[in-house]
C-alpha cells in the first residue's frame, strides 16, 4: 500500500488498524474461495465506530478508491472480497449491543455482532430471532442484512429483512444516516431501508441494525419424514402447506443427499427416496395438535415419521455441505428457488441436466419456499468435470427462469452471479436496478462489480460531474 494511503487511513482509525493485504490474507477470500474467487485489496481497514466508517467512506469518495464492506466472510458468492482492488472495510470491531429491551422485543446490535450472539442474547431474554443461516458463529448481523439471509426458519418467520425495523448506514459520500426506526408502522417515503436490505454492500455500509424480535415459542418439535419418491415428497410439501399447518421449518433432502448423509443420521433411517425435516412450534398444546395433524395429512404417503433429538438432527443437517463435498473432493452448489408448485419438476429436470453432462448430482434445501441448493459432485483435479459443472449451472439458471423462479434464493448475487438477473427481469426493471445503484453510489465505488444486474455492465460512472 502506498505510504500516503497508509498515513491518511491511519489518521482515521489508528495505524494498527490499517493492515496490508497480501494474496494469502483471509480478507482476500470468503466462502467462494473454493470457486476460485480472490480479492486483491490494497489495504484492510478495521474501523472501531460508525463515525470512523463514515470518515473512511468519505476518504474513499474523495480519493476515488473502491470500498468493500466485509462481515464474517461466509458469503458464498464472493461478495466480500475486493475483486476490483481498493479497501476492505471489515466491520469486526463494531460489536456493541447498543440497546436490548426485552419488554419491547427489541435489540440494536452493531453490524459486527455475530448472528449466533444475536440469537443467544434474544434467547437469554425470553425472545426469539428467527433467521438462522448455516454459518451463524462467523456471520455477522450486518452481513445477514446485507445479503437478506434466510435459513430453515425463514418459512414461518421470514428472511432477515422481515426482522429489521431500522438501519444505521453510511451512505456516499460519507454520511451517517438512519433509515427506519422503532415506530411500529412507517409508510412515510419510499422504503429506503428495504433497498439497503440485500444490497450486498453496493449501496452503503450498515453500521447498526434495529431488530424487532418475537417472544420465544414455548415448545418446538423436530421431525424427519421419509417418503418413497421425489414426486410424493414434493406433493407432501404442498399437502402440508395446503392443510393450513404452519411449520417453522420444512426442509427437504432428495434420495442422493439421503444416501450420502445416511451414515451420520442420528437414528435408523428406512429406505426412502425423499425426506422432509419439519419443525413445529408454539405452545405445548399447539405443537401436540400440529403433530397429530401432520400424521393425518401424511398418513397415506409417509414411510416413517421419526423424532430424533433436535440437537443431533440439526448437527446432521448442518453437516450436509461437508459430507457431500467429501464424496468426490469438491462440489458446485447453486442456490436457486422455484415456485413451490414447480419444485418437483425443477428437481427432476435438474437431475436430468446433471446426468446428461455425466455428473452425479444431489439437492437439498428449504422445501417450503422452493429454495434448492442444486449440487453437482466433481473431482477438483478434473478440468472436464469443472467445465461440465459450469454448463449444468447455465442450464439450471435457464430452467429456473423458464419455471418462474429466481436465480438467487438466499445466497445473493455477489461476484459469481453477476449479470444473471438479465435473464430474469424485464429491461426496464434492469434499468431501474442500475439507476438505484447510481443514485446511492454515483462514483461506483461501493463494492464495484458485485450484484450487477447486467454483465458486462454499462461503464461505471466515475465522476459526479
Ligand atoms: C456453511 C454455510 C452455510 C450457509 N447457510 C446459509 C443459509 O442457510 N442461508 C443463507 O441465507 N445463507 C447461508 N450462507 C451464506 C452466508 O452465511 C450468508 O450470506 C451471511 O448472511 C453472510 O454474512 P457475513 O457476515 O459472513 O457476510 P460477508 O460474507 O462478509 O458479506 C456478504 C456480503 O454482504 C456485504 N456486507 C457484509 N457486511 C456488510 C455491512 N455491514 N454493510 C454493508 N454490506 C455488508 C459484503 O460486501 C458482501 O457483499 C451459508 C454460508 C456457509 C459458509
XYZ file of C-alpha atoms and ligand atoms in Angstrom:
518
model
C 0.000 0.000 0.000
C 1.369 3.446 -0.828
C 2.794 5.291 2.198
C 0.419 8.232 1.753
C -2.581 5.952 1.759
C -1.384 4.256 4.939
C -0.755 7.578 6.639
C -4.152 9.011 5.753
C -6.086 5.863 6.682
C -4.123 5.641 9.942
C -5.299 9.152 10.770
C -8.889 7.847 10.658
C -8.616 4.523 12.513
C -5.109 4.371 14.037
C -2.018 2.821 12.418
C -2.525 -0.615 13.945
C -5.977 -0.856 12.336
C -4.656 -0.493 8.798
C -3.412 -3.828 7.507
C -1.512 -4.881 4.421
C -3.435 -7.373 2.311
C -1.197 -9.973 0.638
C -2.928 -12.503 -1.652
C -2.869 -15.019 1.217
C -4.745 -12.685 3.575
C -8.070 -14.168 4.763
C -9.586 -10.781 3.904
C -8.977 -11.574 0.225
C -11.248 -14.623 0.486
C -14.720 -15.605 1.569
C -16.714 -18.837 1.249
C -16.461 -18.559 -2.560
C -12.736 -19.343 -2.301
C -13.328 -22.924 -3.437
C -14.839 -21.489 -6.610
C -11.730 -19.510 -7.376
C -12.823 -16.043 -6.230
C -9.936 -13.980 -4.870
C -9.632 -10.369 -3.835
C -6.715 -8.021 -4.413
C -7.250 -5.430 -1.726
C -4.685 -2.671 -1.332
C -5.471 -2.381 2.367
C -7.746 -3.777 5.055
C -9.148 -1.213 7.452
C -10.746 -2.052 10.804
C -12.843 0.918 11.968
C -13.993 0.900 15.585
C -17.089 3.067 15.285
C -19.791 4.177 12.858
C -18.145 7.615 12.748
C -14.869 6.022 11.621
C -16.743 4.075 8.910
C -18.255 7.366 7.714
C -14.813 9.015 7.647
C -13.433 6.060 5.713
C -16.191 6.180 3.077
C -15.632 9.947 2.795
C -11.895 9.360 2.258
C -12.592 6.724 -0.414
C -15.023 9.045 -2.161
C -12.564 11.922 -2.061
C -9.753 9.753 -3.495
C -11.738 7.569 -5.959
C -10.836 4.385 -4.081
C -13.191 1.390 -4.046
C -14.505 0.175 -0.673
C -15.777 -3.335 0.069
C -17.734 -3.801 3.309
C -16.950 -7.109 4.955
C -18.822 -9.028 7.634
C -17.887 -12.568 8.655
C -16.741 -13.562 5.156
C -19.168 -16.518 4.993
C -20.904 -15.313 1.835
C -20.989 -17.937 -0.892
C -20.945 -15.557 -3.875
C -17.624 -13.748 -3.459
C -19.351 -10.545 -2.358
C -16.993 -9.633 0.487
C -13.715 -9.619 -1.405
C -12.124 -6.745 -3.314
C -12.193 -8.184 -6.844
C -11.550 -4.681 -8.181
C -8.875 -3.637 -5.676
C -9.362 -0.817 -3.185
C -10.022 -1.121 0.534
C -11.722 -3.845 2.523
C -13.631 -2.286 5.417
C -14.110 -5.045 7.984
C -16.904 -4.426 10.487
C -15.474 -6.915 13.018
C -14.825 -4.269 15.704
C -18.385 -2.925 15.746
C -19.578 -5.486 18.285
C -21.515 -3.441 20.818
C -25.167 -4.185 21.512
C -26.385 -0.626 21.949
C -29.870 -1.487 23.189
C -31.632 -4.591 24.435
C -35.199 -4.086 25.599
C -36.775 -7.487 26.282
C -40.140 -5.998 27.278
C -40.286 -4.118 23.979
C -38.972 -7.110 21.945
C -36.064 -5.059 20.612
C -32.344 -5.243 20.113
C -29.947 -2.795 18.482
C -26.673 -4.578 17.725
C -23.840 -3.011 15.786
C -23.115 -4.563 12.407
C -20.237 -6.769 13.583
C -22.161 -8.697 16.260
C -22.241 -12.360 15.227
C -25.527 -13.953 14.241
C -25.043 -16.524 16.999
C -24.693 -13.780 19.629
C -27.884 -12.095 18.413
C -29.721 -15.433 18.661
C -28.202 -16.186 22.081
C -28.971 -12.777 23.566
C -32.537 -12.998 22.317
C -32.954 -16.484 23.822
C -31.437 -15.487 27.170
C -34.082 -12.779 27.385
C -37.053 -14.969 26.531
C -37.095 -13.773 22.933
C -36.503 -15.288 19.536
C -34.561 -14.171 16.445
C -35.689 -16.334 13.537
C -33.008 -16.069 10.809
C -30.564 -18.961 11.103
C -28.198 -19.088 8.113
C -25.801 -22.017 8.412
C -22.581 -20.231 9.360
C -24.012 -18.395 12.411
C -20.844 -18.489 14.535
C -18.922 -16.491 11.951
C -21.513 -14.467 10.031
C -22.417 -11.012 11.329
C -25.787 -9.340 11.656
C -24.643 -6.615 9.216
C -23.718 -9.298 6.667
C -27.063 -11.043 7.251
C -28.907 -7.804 6.485
C -26.662 -7.041 3.510
C -27.459 -10.470 1.999
C -31.012 -10.674 3.401
C -30.017 -14.110 4.654
C -32.552 -16.870 5.205
C -32.094 -20.332 6.660
C -34.541 -23.069 7.675
C -36.835 -20.930 9.862
C -37.482 -18.379 7.099
C -40.603 -20.313 6.067
C -42.596 -19.211 9.095
C -40.535 -16.301 10.323
C -39.254 -14.650 7.157
C -35.742 -13.823 5.990
C -33.544 -11.330 7.865
C -35.229 -8.276 6.337
C -38.525 -9.203 7.986
C -36.890 -8.561 11.393
C -35.346 -5.184 10.582
C -37.102 -2.097 11.928
C -34.332 0.298 11.027
C -30.748 0.639 9.907
C -27.876 2.961 10.651
C -25.889 3.202 7.425
C -23.064 5.151 5.940
C -24.101 6.450 2.540
C -21.874 8.031 -0.092
C -20.093 10.385 0.032
C -19.615 9.553 3.714
C -22.743 10.438 5.703
C -24.127 8.518 8.658
C -27.898 8.171 8.153
C -30.786 6.448 9.994
C -33.329 4.639 7.818
C -36.498 3.455 9.571
C -36.786 3.380 13.362
C -38.766 1.927 16.246
C -42.171 3.179 15.095
C -44.453 0.168 14.736
C -45.717 1.440 11.409
C -43.941 3.688 8.937
C -45.139 4.425 5.419
C -43.510 7.828 5.126
C -41.438 7.987 1.967
C -40.040 5.291 -0.280
C -38.767 2.317 1.693
C -35.036 3.086 1.535
C -34.365 0.708 4.419
C -35.643 -2.166 2.292
C -33.409 -1.108 -0.585
C -30.418 -1.458 1.720
C -31.545 -4.932 2.812
C -29.960 -7.441 0.441
C -27.887 -4.760 -1.305
C -24.628 -6.664 -0.612
C -22.523 -3.633 0.215
C -23.232 -1.932 -3.125
C -25.409 0.916 -1.786
C -23.863 1.758 1.582
C -22.247 0.327 4.703
C -24.518 -0.879 7.511
C -23.156 0.059 10.928
C -26.058 -0.908 13.244
C -29.376 -2.742 12.946
C -32.643 -2.183 14.799
C -34.091 -5.670 15.217
C -37.684 -6.358 16.168
C -37.748 -9.728 17.958
C -40.561 -12.127 18.943
C -41.360 -13.907 22.200
C -39.728 -17.345 22.097
C -42.135 -20.185 21.315
C -42.856 -22.314 24.384
C -42.171 -25.616 22.651
C -40.591 -26.966 19.456
C -40.636 -30.438 17.940
C -38.315 -31.532 15.120
C -39.260 -34.460 12.896
C -37.909 -36.315 9.893
C -40.491 -37.617 7.441
C -39.387 -40.308 4.975
C -41.255 -40.651 1.688
C -40.970 -43.151 -1.162
C -40.207 -40.840 -4.094
C -39.322 -37.293 -5.060
C -42.750 -36.877 -6.585
C -44.514 -37.969 -3.394
C -42.158 -35.867 -1.307
C -42.915 -32.685 -3.244
C -46.626 -33.491 -3.190
C -46.373 -33.892 0.601
C -44.846 -30.392 0.904
C -47.840 -28.999 -0.995
C -50.292 -31.004 1.122
C -48.718 -29.884 4.396
C -48.861 -26.218 3.404
C -52.319 -26.604 1.859
C -53.650 -28.183 5.055
C -53.102 -24.891 6.879
C -50.287 -26.213 9.078
C -47.610 -23.573 9.618
C -44.386 -25.472 10.241
C -41.463 -23.341 11.359
C -39.192 -25.440 9.123
C -39.976 -27.535 6.057
C -36.631 -28.545 4.564
C -36.042 -31.425 2.162
C -33.362 -33.879 1.024
C -33.512 -35.844 -2.213
C -32.574 -39.529 -2.458
C -28.911 -38.835 -3.320
C -28.430 -36.487 -0.375
C -30.147 -39.034 1.861
C -27.817 -41.781 0.680
C -24.691 -39.648 1.184
C -25.667 -38.464 4.652
C -27.255 -41.695 5.914
C -24.175 -42.673 7.930
C -24.392 -39.522 10.053
C -28.182 -39.640 10.528
C -28.821 -39.941 14.288
C -31.296 -42.872 14.082
C -32.109 -45.834 11.814
C -33.226 -44.395 8.515
C -35.634 -46.515 6.465
C -35.081 -46.943 2.703
C -36.652 -43.854 1.130
C -36.463 -41.683 -1.971
C -37.046 -38.313 -0.271
C -37.139 -36.858 3.236
C -38.505 -33.777 4.933
C -37.138 -32.079 8.026
C -40.050 -30.460 9.787
C -40.074 -28.299 12.882
C -43.319 -27.461 14.653
C -43.512 -24.775 17.315
C -45.945 -22.898 19.524
C -47.424 -23.677 22.925
C -47.094 -27.308 24.057
C -50.744 -27.902 23.206
C -50.368 -26.333 19.753
C -47.326 -28.472 18.985
C -49.222 -31.593 20.047
C -52.149 -30.679 17.803
C -49.895 -29.886 14.856
C -48.086 -33.208 15.306
C -51.400 -35.069 15.124
C -52.457 -33.066 12.077
C -49.163 -33.743 10.331
C -49.599 -37.503 10.849
C -53.074 -37.272 9.427
C -52.028 -35.291 6.346
C -49.118 -37.643 5.607
C -50.842 -40.896 6.616
C -51.119 -42.136 3.043
C -47.678 -41.118 1.784
C -45.075 -41.260 4.591
C -42.947 -44.367 5.061
C -41.983 -43.221 8.560
C -42.024 -40.145 10.775
C -39.141 -40.035 13.250
C -38.317 -37.692 16.126
C -34.547 -37.775 16.690
C -33.156 -35.497 19.419
C -33.312 -31.977 17.972
C -29.653 -31.124 18.654
C -28.482 -34.287 16.846
C -30.870 -33.712 13.973
C -29.603 -30.178 13.402
C -25.977 -31.312 13.699
C -26.718 -33.837 10.950
C -28.403 -31.131 8.831
C -25.515 -28.681 9.334
C -23.101 -31.372 8.152
C -24.590 -31.830 4.661
C -22.145 -29.426 2.983
C -19.072 -31.186 4.354
C -20.321 -34.719 3.761
C -21.380 -34.060 0.168
C -18.120 -32.217 -0.597
C -16.154 -35.189 0.720
C -17.683 -37.696 -1.699
C -15.634 -36.624 -4.745
C -13.408 -33.944 -3.270
C -15.491 -30.948 -4.359
C -18.965 -29.833 -5.307
C -20.557 -26.960 -7.155
C -23.757 -25.895 -5.468
C -26.153 -23.335 -6.895
C -28.752 -21.639 -4.717
C -31.969 -21.166 -6.706
C -35.688 -21.025 -5.967
C -38.700 -22.458 -7.816
C -42.334 -21.564 -7.297
C -43.472 -24.169 -4.797
C -45.804 -25.920 -7.248
C -42.898 -26.371 -9.720
C -40.429 -27.730 -7.139
C -40.849 -31.393 -8.159
C -40.421 -30.573 -11.843
C -37.434 -28.355 -11.092
C -35.686 -31.095 -9.090
C -36.380 -33.749 -11.698
C -35.123 -31.640 -14.588
C -32.035 -30.550 -12.655
C -31.126 -34.226 -12.071
C -31.623 -34.883 -15.802
C -29.399 -31.933 -16.767
C -26.594 -33.126 -14.482
C -26.997 -36.717 -15.753
C -26.767 -35.552 -19.359
C -23.433 -33.919 -18.517
C -22.193 -37.098 -16.833
C -22.154 -35.634 -13.308
C -23.556 -37.079 -10.103
C -25.972 -34.625 -8.530
C -27.997 -34.126 -5.393
C -30.278 -31.450 -3.980
C -31.482 -30.292 -0.622
C -32.889 -27.061 0.699
C -35.800 -25.187 2.132
C -38.704 -27.027 0.514
C -41.437 -24.816 1.900
C -40.045 -21.908 -0.122
C -39.000 -23.960 -3.164
C -35.407 -22.962 -2.309
C -32.968 -25.552 -3.669
C -29.224 -25.992 -3.210
C -28.724 -27.784 -6.506
C -25.401 -29.570 -6.340
C -23.086 -31.479 -8.643
C -20.164 -33.502 -7.332
C -16.821 -33.021 -9.028
C -13.222 -34.111 -8.781
C -11.375 -30.779 -8.467
C -8.441 -32.180 -10.456
C -10.630 -32.982 -13.467
C -10.863 -29.921 -15.707
C -13.558 -31.542 -17.853
C -15.796 -32.059 -14.812
C -15.410 -28.443 -13.754
C -16.373 -27.346 -17.267
C -19.363 -29.707 -17.208
C -20.440 -28.260 -13.829
C -20.346 -24.807 -15.388
C -22.621 -25.972 -18.211
C -25.007 -27.603 -15.735
C -25.203 -24.246 -13.939
C -26.050 -22.406 -17.171
C -28.855 -24.842 -17.976
C -30.120 -24.755 -14.407
C -30.432 -20.953 -14.453
C -32.333 -21.137 -17.754
C -34.644 -23.769 -16.226
C -35.280 -21.631 -13.135
C -36.296 -18.679 -15.300
C -38.480 -20.892 -17.508
C -40.335 -22.172 -14.424
C -40.839 -18.679 -12.994
C -38.309 -18.980 -10.161
C -35.282 -16.987 -9.025
C -31.602 -17.409 -9.891
C -30.722 -16.482 -6.282
C -32.840 -17.827 -3.419
C -30.879 -16.751 -0.357
C -27.133 -16.573 -1.010
C -27.165 -13.351 -3.006
C -25.540 -12.418 -6.297
C -22.102 -11.118 -5.302
C -19.468 -11.668 -7.957
C -20.335 -15.209 -9.057
C -23.884 -14.438 -10.200
C -23.210 -11.028 -11.726
C -25.403 -10.478 -14.761
C -27.717 -13.419 -14.008
C -30.642 -11.095 -13.356
C -30.644 -10.178 -17.027
C -32.425 -13.429 -17.865
C -34.999 -12.976 -15.100
C -36.114 -9.331 -15.237
C -37.584 -7.059 -17.891
C -35.198 -4.452 -19.421
C -36.967 -1.537 -17.696
C -36.621 -3.245 -14.313
C -32.916 -3.815 -15.026
C -32.554 -0.127 -15.894
C -34.142 0.832 -12.569
C -31.811 -1.571 -10.751
C -28.853 0.249 -12.290
C -30.354 3.695 -11.682
C -30.791 2.891 -7.984
C -27.129 1.917 -7.786
C -26.123 5.216 -9.422
C -28.380 7.230 -7.110
C -26.761 5.729 -3.989
C -23.227 5.418 -5.334
C -22.651 7.871 -8.186
C -18.945 7.109 -8.427
C -19.469 3.325 -8.444
C -17.003 2.847 -5.588
C -19.083 0.735 -3.183
C -18.301 -2.934 -3.806
C -17.755 -2.460 -7.541
C -18.527 -5.378 -9.834
C -20.950 -7.006 -7.372
C -24.680 -7.567 -7.693
C -24.584 -6.312 -11.280
C -27.970 -6.691 -12.962
C -26.329 -6.840 -16.387
C -22.881 -8.124 -17.256
C -20.891 -6.661 -18.802
C -22.478 -3.708 -17.076
C -22.614 -0.256 -18.645
C -19.407 1.680 -17.879
C -19.413 2.765 -14.252
C -19.888 6.460 -13.638
C -16.593 7.609 -12.202
C -17.435 11.214 -11.605
C -20.419 13.094 -10.268
C -19.799 15.986 -12.634
C -21.691 -23.323 5.748
C -22.532 -22.169 5.273
C -23.916 -22.250 5.376
C -24.717 -21.182 4.961
N -26.073 -21.278 5.104
C -26.851 -20.252 4.717
C -28.272 -20.328 4.853
O -28.813 -21.318 5.328
N -28.999 -19.269 4.438
C -28.418 -18.150 3.901
O -29.146 -17.215 3.537
N -27.081 -18.050 3.764
C -26.289 -19.068 4.150
N -24.927 -18.967 4.000
C -24.334 -17.769 3.382
C -23.839 -16.688 4.381
O -23.588 -17.230 5.644
C -24.842 -15.556 4.494
O -24.967 -14.921 3.237
C -24.476 -14.494 5.546
O -25.555 -13.620 5.720
C -23.236 -13.686 5.185
O -22.880 -12.907 6.323
P -21.368 -12.433 6.549
O -21.342 -11.571 7.758
O -20.441 -13.571 6.541
O -21.173 -11.536 5.241
P -19.939 -11.461 4.243
O -19.695 -12.757 3.595
O -18.782 -10.815 4.923
O -20.515 -10.431 3.152
C -21.575 -10.795 2.328
C -21.999 -9.557 1.507
O -22.546 -8.583 2.377
C -21.789 -7.372 2.323
N -21.679 -6.869 3.704
C -21.244 -7.541 4.794
N -21.342 -6.759 5.884
C -21.858 -5.567 5.471
C -22.192 -4.355 6.123
N -22.022 -4.197 7.430
N -22.694 -3.351 5.365
C -22.890 -3.474 4.036
N -22.573 -4.601 3.370
C -22.065 -5.631 4.078
C -20.463 -7.743 1.700
O -19.907 -6.652 0.994
C -20.866 -8.884 0.784
O -21.333 -8.373 -0.431
C -24.105 -20.025 4.413
C -22.706 -19.943 4.316
C -21.925 -21.005 4.734
C -20.431 -20.879 4.607
